[in-house]
Short mmCIF file of C-alpha atoms in Angstrom, two decimals:
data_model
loop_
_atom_site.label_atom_id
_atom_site.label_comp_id
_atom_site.label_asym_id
_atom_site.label_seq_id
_atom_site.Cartn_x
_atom_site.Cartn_y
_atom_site.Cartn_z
CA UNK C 2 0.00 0.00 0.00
CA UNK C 3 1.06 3.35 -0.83
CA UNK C 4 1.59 6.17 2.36
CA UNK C 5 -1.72 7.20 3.36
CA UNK C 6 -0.75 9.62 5.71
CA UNK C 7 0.74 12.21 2.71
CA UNK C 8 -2.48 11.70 0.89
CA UNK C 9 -4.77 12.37 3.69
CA UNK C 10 -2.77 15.48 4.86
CA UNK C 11 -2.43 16.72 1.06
CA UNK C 12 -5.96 15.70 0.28
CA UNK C 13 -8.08 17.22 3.03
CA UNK C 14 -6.76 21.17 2.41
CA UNK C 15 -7.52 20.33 -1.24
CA UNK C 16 -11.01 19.70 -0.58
CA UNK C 17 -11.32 22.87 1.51
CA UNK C 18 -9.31 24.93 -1.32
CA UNK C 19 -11.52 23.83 -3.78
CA UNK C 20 -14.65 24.41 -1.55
CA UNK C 21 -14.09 27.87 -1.23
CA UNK C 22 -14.23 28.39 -4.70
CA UNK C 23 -18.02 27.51 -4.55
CA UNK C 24 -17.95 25.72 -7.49
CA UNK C 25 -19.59 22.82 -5.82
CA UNK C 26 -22.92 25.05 -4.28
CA UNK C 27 -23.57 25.72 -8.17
CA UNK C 28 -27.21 24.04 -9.01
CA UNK C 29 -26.00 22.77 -12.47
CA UNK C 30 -21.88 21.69 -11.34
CA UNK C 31 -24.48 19.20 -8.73
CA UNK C 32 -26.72 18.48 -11.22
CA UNK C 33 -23.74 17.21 -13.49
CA UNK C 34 -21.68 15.28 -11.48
CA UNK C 35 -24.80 13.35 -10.33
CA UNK C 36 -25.23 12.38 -14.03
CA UNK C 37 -21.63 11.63 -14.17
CA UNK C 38 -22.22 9.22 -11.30
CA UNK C 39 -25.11 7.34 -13.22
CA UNK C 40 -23.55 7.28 -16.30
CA UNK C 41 -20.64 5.40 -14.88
CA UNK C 42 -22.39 2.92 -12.52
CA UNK C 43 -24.18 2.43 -15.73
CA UNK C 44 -21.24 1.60 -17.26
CA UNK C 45 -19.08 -0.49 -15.13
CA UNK C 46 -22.46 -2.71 -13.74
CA UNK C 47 -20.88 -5.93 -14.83
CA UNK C 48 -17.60 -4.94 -12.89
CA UNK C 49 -19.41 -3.73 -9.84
CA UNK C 50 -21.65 -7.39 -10.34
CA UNK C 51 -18.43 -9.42 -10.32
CA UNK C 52 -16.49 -7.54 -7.54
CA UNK C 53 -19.70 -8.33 -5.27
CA UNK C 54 -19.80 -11.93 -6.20
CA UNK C 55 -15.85 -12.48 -5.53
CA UNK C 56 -16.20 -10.38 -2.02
CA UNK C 57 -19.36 -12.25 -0.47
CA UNK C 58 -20.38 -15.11 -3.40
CA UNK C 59 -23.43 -13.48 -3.73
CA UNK C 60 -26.08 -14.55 -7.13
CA UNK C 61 -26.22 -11.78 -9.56
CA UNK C 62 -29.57 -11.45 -9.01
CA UNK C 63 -28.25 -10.06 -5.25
CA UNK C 64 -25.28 -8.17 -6.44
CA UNK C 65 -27.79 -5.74 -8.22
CA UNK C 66 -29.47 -4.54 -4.78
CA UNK C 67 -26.29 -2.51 -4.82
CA UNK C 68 -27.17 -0.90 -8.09
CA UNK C 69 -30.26 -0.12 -6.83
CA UNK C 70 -28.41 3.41 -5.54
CA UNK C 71 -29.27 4.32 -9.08
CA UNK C 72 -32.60 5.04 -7.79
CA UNK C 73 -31.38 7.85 -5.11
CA UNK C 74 -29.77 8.70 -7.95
CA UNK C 75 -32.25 9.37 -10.42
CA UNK C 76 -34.59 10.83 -7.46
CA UNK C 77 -31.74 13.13 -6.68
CA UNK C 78 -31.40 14.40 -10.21
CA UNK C 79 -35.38 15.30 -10.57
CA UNK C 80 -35.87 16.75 -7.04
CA UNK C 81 -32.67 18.83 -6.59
CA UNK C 82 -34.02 21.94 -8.59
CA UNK C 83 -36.65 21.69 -5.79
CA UNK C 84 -34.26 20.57 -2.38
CA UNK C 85 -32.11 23.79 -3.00
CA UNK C 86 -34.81 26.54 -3.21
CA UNK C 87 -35.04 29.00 -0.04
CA UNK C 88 -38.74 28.51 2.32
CA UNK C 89 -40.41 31.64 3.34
CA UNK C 90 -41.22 31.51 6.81
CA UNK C 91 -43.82 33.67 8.25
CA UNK C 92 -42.11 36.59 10.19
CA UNK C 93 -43.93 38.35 13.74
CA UNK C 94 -45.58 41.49 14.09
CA UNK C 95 -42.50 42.32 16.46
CA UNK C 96 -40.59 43.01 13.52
CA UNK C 97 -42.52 44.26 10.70
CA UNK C 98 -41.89 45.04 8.09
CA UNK C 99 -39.80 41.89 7.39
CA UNK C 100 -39.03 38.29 5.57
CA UNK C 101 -37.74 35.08 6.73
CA UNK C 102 -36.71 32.08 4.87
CA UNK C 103 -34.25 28.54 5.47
CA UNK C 104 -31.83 27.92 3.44
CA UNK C 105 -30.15 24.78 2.67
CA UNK C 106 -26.57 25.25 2.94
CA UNK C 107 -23.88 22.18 2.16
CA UNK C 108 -21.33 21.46 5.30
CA UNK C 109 -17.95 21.41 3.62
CA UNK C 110 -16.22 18.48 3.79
CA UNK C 111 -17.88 15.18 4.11
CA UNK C 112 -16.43 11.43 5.43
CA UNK C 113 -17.94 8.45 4.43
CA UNK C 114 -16.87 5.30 5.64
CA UNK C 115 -18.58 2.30 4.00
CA UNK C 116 -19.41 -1.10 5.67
CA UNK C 117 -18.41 -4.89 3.89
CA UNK C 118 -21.76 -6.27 4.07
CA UNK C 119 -23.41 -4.17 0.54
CA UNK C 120 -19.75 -2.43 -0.37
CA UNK C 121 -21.11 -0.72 -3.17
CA UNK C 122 -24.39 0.78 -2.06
CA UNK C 123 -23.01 2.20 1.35
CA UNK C 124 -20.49 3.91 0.26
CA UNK C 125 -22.10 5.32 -2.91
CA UNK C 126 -25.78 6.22 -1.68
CA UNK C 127 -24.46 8.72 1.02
CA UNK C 128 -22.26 9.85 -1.70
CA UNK C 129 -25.33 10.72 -3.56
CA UNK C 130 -26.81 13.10 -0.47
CA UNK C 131 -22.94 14.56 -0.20
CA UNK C 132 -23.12 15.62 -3.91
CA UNK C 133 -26.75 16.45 -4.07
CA UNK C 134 -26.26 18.82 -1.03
CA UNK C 135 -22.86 20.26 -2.41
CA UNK C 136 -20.00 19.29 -0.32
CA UNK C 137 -16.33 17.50 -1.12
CA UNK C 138 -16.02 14.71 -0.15
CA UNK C 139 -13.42 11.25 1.43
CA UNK C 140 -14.82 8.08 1.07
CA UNK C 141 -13.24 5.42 2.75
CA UNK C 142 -14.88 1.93 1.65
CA UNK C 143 -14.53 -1.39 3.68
CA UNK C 144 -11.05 -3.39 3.54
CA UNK C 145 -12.97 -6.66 4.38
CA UNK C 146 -14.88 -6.78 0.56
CA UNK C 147 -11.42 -5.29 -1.53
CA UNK C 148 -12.47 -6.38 -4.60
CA UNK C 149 -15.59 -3.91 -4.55
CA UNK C 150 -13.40 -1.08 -2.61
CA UNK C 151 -10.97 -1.73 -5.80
CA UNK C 152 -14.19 -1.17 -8.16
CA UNK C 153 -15.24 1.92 -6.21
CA UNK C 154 -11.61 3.20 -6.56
CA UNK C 155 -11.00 2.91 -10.18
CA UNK C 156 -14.77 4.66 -10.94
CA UNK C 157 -14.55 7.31 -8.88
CA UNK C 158 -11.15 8.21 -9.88
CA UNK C 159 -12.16 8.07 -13.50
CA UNK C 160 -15.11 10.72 -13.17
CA UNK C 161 -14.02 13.30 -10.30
CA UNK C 162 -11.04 15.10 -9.23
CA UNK C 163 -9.96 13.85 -5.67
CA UNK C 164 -10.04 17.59 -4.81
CA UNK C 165 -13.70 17.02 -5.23
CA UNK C 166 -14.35 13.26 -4.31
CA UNK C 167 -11.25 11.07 -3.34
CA UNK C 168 -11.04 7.43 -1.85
CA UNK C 169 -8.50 6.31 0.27
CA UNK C 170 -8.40 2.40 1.14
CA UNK C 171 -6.99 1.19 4.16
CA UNK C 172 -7.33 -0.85 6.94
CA UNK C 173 -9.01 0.13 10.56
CA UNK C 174 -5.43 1.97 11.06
CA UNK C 175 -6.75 4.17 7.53
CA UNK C 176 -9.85 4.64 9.40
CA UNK C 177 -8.52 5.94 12.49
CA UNK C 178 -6.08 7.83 10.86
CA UNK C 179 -8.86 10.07 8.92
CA UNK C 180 -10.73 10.25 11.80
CA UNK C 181 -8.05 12.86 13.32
CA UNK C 182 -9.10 15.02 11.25
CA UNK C 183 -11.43 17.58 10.95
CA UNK C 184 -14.41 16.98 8.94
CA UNK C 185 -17.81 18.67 8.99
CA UNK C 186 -19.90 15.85 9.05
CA UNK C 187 -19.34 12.03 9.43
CA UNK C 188 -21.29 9.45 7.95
CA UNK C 189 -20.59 5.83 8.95
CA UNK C 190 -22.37 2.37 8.41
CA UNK C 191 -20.67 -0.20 10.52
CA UNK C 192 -21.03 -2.15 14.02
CA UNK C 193 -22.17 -0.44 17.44
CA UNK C 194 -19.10 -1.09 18.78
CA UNK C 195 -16.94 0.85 15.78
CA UNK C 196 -19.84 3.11 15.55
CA UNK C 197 -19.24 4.41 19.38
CA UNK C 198 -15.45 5.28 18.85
CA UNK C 199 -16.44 7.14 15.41
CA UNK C 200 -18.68 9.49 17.71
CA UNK C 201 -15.71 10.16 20.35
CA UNK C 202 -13.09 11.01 17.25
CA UNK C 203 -16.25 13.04 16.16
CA UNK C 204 -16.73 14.83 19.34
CA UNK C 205 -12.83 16.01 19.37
CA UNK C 206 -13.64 17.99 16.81
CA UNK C 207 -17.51 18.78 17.19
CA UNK C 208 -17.96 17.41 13.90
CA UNK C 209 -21.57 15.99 13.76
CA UNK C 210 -21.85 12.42 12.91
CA UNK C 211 -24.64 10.02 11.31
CA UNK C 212 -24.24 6.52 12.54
CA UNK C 213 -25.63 3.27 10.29
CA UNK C 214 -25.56 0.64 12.62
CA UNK C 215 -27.63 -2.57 13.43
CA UNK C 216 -28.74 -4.79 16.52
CA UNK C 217 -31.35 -7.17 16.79
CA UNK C 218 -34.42 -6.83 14.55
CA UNK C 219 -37.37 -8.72 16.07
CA UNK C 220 -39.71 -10.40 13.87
CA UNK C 221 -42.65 -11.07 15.39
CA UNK C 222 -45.10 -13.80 14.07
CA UNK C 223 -48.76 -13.32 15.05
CA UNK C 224 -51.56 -15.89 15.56
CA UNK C 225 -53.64 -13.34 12.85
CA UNK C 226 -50.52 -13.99 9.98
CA UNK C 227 -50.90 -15.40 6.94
CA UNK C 228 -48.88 -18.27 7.84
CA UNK C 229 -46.90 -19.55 4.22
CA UNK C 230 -46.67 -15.91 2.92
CA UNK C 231 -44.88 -14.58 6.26
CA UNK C 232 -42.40 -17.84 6.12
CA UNK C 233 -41.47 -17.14 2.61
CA UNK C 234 -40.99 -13.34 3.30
CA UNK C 235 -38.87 -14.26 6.45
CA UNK C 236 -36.70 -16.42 4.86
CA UNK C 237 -35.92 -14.32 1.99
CA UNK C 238 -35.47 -11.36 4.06
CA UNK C 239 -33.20 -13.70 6.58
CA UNK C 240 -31.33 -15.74 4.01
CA UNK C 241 -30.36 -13.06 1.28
CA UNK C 242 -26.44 -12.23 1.27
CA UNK C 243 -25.96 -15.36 3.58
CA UNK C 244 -27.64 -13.00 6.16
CA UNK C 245 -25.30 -10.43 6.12
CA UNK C 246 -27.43 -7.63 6.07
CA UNK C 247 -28.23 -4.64 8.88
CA UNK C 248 -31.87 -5.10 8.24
CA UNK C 249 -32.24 -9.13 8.26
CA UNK C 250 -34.96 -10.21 11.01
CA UNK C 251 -32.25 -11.31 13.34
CA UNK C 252 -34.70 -13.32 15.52
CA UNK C 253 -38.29 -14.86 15.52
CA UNK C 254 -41.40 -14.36 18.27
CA UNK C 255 -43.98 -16.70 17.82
CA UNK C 256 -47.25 -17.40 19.30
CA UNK C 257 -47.05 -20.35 20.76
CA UNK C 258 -50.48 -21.45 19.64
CA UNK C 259 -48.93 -21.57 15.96
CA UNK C 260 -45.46 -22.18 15.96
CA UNK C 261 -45.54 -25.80 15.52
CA UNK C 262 -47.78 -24.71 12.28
CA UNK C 263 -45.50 -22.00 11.34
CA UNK C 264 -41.92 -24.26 11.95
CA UNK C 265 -43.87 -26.43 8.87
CA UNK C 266 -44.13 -23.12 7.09
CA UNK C 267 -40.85 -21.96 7.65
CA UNK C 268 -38.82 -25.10 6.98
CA UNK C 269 -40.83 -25.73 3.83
CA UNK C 270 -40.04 -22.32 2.82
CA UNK C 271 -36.26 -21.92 2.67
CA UNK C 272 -36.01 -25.51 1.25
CA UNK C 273 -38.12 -24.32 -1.37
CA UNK C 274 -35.82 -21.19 -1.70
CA UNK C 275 -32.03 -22.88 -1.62
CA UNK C 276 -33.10 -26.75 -1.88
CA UNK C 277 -32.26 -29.91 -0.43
CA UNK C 278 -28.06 -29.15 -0.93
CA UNK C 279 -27.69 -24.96 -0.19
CA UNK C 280 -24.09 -25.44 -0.40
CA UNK C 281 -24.43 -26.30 -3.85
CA UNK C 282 -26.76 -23.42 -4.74
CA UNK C 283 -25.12 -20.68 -6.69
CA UNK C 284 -28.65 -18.62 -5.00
CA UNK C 285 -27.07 -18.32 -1.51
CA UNK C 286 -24.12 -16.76 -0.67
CA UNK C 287 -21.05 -17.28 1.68
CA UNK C 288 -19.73 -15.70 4.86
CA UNK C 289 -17.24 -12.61 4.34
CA UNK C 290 -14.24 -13.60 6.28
CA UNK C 291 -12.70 -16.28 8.62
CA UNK C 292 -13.29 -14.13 11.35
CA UNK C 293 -17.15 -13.59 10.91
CA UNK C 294 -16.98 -17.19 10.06
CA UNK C 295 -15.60 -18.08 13.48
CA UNK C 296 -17.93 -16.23 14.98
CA UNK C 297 -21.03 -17.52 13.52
CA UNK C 298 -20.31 -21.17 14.04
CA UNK C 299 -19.83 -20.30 17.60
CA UNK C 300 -23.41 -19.23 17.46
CA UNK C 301 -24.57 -22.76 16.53
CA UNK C 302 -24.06 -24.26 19.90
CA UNK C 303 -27.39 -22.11 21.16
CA UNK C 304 -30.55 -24.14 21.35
CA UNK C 305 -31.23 -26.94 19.01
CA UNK C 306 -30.81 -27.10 14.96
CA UNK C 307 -34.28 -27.84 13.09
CA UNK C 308 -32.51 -27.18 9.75
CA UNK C 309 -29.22 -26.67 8.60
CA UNK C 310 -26.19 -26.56 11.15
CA UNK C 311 -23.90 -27.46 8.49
CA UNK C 312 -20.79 -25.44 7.98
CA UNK C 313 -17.63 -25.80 5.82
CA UNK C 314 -14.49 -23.53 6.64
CA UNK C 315 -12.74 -23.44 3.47
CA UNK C 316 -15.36 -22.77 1.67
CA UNK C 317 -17.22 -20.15 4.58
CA UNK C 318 -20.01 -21.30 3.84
CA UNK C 319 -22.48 -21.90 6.80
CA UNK C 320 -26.19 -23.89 5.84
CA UNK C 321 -29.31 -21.22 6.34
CA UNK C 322 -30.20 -22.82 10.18
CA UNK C 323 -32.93 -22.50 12.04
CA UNK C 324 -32.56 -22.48 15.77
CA UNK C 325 -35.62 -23.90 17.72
CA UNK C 326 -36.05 -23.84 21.66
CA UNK C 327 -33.73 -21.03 21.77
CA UNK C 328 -33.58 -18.65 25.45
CA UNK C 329 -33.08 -14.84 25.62
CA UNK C 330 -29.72 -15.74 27.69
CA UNK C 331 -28.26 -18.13 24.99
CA UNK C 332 -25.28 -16.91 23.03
CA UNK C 333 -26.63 -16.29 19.99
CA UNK C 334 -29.29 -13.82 22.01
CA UNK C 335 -26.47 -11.93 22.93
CA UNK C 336 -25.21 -10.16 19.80
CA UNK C 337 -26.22 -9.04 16.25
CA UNK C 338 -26.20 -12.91 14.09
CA UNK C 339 -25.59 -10.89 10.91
CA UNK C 340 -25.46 -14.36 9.65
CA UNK C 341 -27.63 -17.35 7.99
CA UNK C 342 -28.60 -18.50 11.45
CA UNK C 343 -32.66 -18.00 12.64
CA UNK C 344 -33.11 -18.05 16.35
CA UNK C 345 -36.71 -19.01 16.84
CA UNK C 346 -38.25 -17.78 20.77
CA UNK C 347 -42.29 -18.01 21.34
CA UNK C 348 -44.78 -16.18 23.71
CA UNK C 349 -48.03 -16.80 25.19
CA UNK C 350 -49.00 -13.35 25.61
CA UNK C 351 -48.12 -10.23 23.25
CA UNK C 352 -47.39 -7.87 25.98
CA UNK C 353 -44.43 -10.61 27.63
CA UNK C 354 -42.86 -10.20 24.23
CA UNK C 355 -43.45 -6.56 23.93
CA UNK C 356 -41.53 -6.03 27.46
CA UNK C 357 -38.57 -8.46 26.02
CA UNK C 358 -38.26 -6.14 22.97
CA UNK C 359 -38.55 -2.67 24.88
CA UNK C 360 -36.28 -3.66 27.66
CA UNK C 361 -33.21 -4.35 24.80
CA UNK C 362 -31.42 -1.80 23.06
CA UNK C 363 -33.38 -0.11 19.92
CA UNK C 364 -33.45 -2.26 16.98
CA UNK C 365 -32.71 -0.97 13.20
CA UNK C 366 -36.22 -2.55 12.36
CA UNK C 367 -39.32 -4.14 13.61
CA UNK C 368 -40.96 -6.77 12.07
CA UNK C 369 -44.61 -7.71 12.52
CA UNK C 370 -46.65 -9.77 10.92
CA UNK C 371 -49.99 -9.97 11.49
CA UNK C 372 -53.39 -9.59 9.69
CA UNK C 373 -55.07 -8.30 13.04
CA UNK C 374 -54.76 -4.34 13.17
CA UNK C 375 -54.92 -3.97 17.03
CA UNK C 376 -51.87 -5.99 16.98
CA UNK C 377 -50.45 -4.31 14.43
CA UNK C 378 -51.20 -0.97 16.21
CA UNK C 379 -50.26 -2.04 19.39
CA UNK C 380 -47.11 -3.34 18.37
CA UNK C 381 -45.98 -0.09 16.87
CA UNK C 382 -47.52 2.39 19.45
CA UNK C 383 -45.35 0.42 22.28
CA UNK C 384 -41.76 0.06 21.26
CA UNK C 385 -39.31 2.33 19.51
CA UNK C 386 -37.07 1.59 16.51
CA UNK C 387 -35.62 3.04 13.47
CA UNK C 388 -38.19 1.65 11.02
CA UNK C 389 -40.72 -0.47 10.99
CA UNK C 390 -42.30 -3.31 8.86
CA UNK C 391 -45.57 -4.93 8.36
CA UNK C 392 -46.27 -8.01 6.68
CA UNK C 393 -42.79 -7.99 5.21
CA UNK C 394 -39.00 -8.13 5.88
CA UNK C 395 -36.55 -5.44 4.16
CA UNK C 396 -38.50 -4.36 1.59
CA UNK C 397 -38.95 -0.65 3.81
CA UNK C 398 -35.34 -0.41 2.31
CA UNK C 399 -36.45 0.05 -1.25
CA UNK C 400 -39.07 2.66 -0.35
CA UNK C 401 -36.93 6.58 -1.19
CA UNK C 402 -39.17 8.30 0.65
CA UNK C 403 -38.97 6.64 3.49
CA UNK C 404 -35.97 8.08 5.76
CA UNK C 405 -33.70 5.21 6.40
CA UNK C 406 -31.93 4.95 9.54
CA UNK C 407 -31.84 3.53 13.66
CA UNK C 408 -32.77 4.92 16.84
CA UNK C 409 -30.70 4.32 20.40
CA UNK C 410 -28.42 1.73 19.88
CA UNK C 411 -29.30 1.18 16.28
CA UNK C 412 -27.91 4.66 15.01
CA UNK C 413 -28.19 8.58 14.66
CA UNK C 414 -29.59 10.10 11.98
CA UNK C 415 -31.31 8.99 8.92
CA UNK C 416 -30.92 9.50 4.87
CA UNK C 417 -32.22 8.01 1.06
CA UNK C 418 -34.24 10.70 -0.66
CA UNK C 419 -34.56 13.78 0.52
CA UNK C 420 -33.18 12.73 4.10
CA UNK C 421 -29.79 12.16 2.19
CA UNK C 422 -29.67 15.57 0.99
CA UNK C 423 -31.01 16.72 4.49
CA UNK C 424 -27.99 15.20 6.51
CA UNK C 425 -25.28 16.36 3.95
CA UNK C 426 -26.90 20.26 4.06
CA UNK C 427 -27.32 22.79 7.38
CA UNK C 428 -30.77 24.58 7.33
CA UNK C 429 -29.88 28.18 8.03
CA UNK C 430 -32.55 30.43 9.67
CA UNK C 431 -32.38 33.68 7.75
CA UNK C 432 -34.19 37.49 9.05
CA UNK C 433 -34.35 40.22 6.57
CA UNK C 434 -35.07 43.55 8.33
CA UNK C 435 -36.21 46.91 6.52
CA UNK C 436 -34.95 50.22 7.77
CA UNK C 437 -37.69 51.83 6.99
CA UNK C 438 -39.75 51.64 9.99
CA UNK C 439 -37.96 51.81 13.61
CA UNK C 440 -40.17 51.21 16.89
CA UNK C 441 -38.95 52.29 19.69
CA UNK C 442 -40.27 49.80 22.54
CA UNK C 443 -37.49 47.41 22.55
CA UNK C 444 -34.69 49.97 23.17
CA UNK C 445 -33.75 51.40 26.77
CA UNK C 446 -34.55 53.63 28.65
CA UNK C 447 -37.79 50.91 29.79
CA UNK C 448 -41.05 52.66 30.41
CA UNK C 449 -44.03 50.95 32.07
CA UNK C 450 -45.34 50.86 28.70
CA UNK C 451 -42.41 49.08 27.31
CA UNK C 452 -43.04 46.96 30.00
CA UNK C 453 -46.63 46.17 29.22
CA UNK C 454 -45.30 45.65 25.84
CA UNK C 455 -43.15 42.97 26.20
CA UNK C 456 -45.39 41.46 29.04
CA UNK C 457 -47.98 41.26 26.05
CA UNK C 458 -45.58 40.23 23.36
CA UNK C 459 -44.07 37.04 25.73
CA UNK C 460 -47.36 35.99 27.49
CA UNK C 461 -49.88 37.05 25.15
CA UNK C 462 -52.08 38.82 27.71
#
């Protein structure tokens, strides 16, 4: 690897030279290199295809959720015109005659550290908001999927000056390295754990931060479901990427009065999804690293295996497994699975399983599945989490309007859409004053009228 450390200390007064020129507030220059961006993902799809398939072994079919950020693009590119323009805002009678307005305003210089798990679409659908809201900006894409980070590297070189957008690669040493720096705003998708030592290099500098991070997404599985159609949505939504994604249902609840009804269900439908032999299956994917591998097959020692369990280190592949007769204090209870592994837990009574959700740290997502609205309603009025989802897994994901982000534990902040241009811009508060007219009441010396002035003014009486 080539010295970092030059290109980070070179690279970061670049971006602020070339921000100062305010080439990069301009409505068209944003407009541009957006459809520079599309034209180039365009492009270089097959590479981006292939990179994903050698990092995680993932089916074509998969590799193109990370094209998908063509969307945010394309959303970007029609709304912008729209995202920039000034709001009037009603002014008071305390200062007539006047006008107010916000006014979207980029930050500078933006960070971006990317996660392993979708190494294209992390890294690049931020990047979107950054350029959308006019800043420069670093991206700094995982070191754990390199053939993707080696994709991202040779397309963004190829369409912006690094004084602009530049990626450094690295490993966590890269990482900590850029975060001594000052930046004015952070945007990372990782881990809690990485996630709470981004916000203290953050806070050395005040730099605000917007944390994608995961935990434990209950999936709960209601007497009132639709029994076959909630398996098959589980299991896709568990199972896709070898359940390596933030969003996954990492655990079932299950009313006991179905679940041996359900367990059918469920078994029936990831056999009918991967087949008798998954290993063989170019459909499912394979673990990212030894070290997640490790980690996972640990997991399998928590309850007892209804299907799968097998594993195979040299390949990393681990079977999609479902875990039956599983208790909150097992292992695999304890942490994020980010894995193809299904923890199954039941309840006799909503509100007991309620409790055991709101007592945990805040999920990224809730799942609920149910065809009974009180439930549905009582679900989501009684526990907190980034997002929500009814009668499906993921799919809130694909929606752009929706703001995408956790809550708590889960993560800070939120983006896609409009929310990705939000979190890249400051709204500034503007008052325009005429000199025309000057009333006197405010100023000293107070009077007892001024007095009964501002007494009406503040209390409205």
């Amino acid at each position: 690897m080539h010295d970092h450390t030059t290109t980070i200390e070179t690279l970061l007064p670049a971006q602020r030279r070339f921000f100062a020129t305010g080439q990069t507030r301009d409505l068209q220059f944003r407009l541009t290199q957006l459809g520079k961006l599309q034209a180039a993902i365009i492009a270089n799809q097959d590479q981006i295809v292939a990179a994903v398939q050698a990092d995680l072994g993932r089916a074509p079919f998969e590799a193109y959720f990370e094209i998908a950020v063509l969307k945010d693009i394309q959303l970007a590119i029609k709304q912008l015109r729209n995202w920039v323009k000034p709001r009037k805002m009603p002014t008071a009678i305390e200062v007539f005659p006047a006008t107010a307005w916000i006014e979207p305003q980029p930050l500078g210089i933006a960070l971006i550290i990317g996660a392993w798990n979708y190494p294209f679409d992390l890294i690049i659908s931020p990047l979107v908001g950054a350029i959308a809201a006019g800043n420069c900006t670093i991206l700094k894409p995982s070191e754990h999927a390199p053939h993707t980070a080696a994709v991202i590297v040779d397309l963004i070189r190829s369409i912006f000056d690094p004084s602009y957008v530049a990626v450094i690669i690295g490993d966590a040493e890269v990482s900590q390295r850029l975060l001594q720096e000052k930046f004015d705003h952070i945007f990372f998708t990782g881990s809690t754990k990485v996630g709470r030592m981004v916000m203290a290099a953050a806070a050395q500098h005040l730099t605000p931060v917007t944390l994608e991070l995961g935990g434990k997404s209950p999936c709960i599985v209601d007497r009132s479901a639709r029994l076959d159609i909630a398996a098959k949505r589980i299991a896709w939504g568990k199972f896709i990427n070898a359940g390596q994604t933030c969003l996954a249902p990492d655990y079932l609840l299950v009313d006991q009065r179905i679940k041996s009804e359900f367990m059918d269900c469920l078994i029936r439908a990831i056999q009918e999804l991967y087949g008798e032999e998954p290993a063989k299956n170019p459909d499912f994917g394979r673990i990212v690293n030894q070290q997640q591998f490790d980690r996972l097959t640990g997991l399998l020692t928590s309850g007892k295996v209804v299907l799968g369990g097998q594993s195979n280190a040299t390949e990393r592949y681990i079977a999609p497994t479902v875990l039956d007769e599983v208790g909150w204090d097992d292992l695999v209870m304890t942490e994020e699975v980010f894995g193809p592994i299904l923890p199954v837990l039941t309840y006799d009574q909503l509100d007991e399983s309620i409790q055991k959700i709101v007592d945990r740290p805040k999920p990224l997502a809730i799942y609920i599945f149910a065809q009974d609205q009180a439930v549905q309603s009582q679900i989501l009025a009684t526990t907190s989490s980034g997002g929500a989802c009814i009668n499906d897994t993921v799919m809130q994901w694909a929606i752009p309007n929706l703001p995408f982000g956790g809550v708590g534990d889960s993560g800070i902040g939120s983006y896609h859409g409009k929310a990705s241009f939000d979190v890249f811009s400051h709204y500034r508060g503007v008052l325009k004053r005429s000199m025309l007219l000057d009333l006197q009441w405010r100023y000293a010396p107070y009077t007892t009228a001024g007095l009964r002035q501002i007494k009406k003014i503040v209390t409205g009486q």
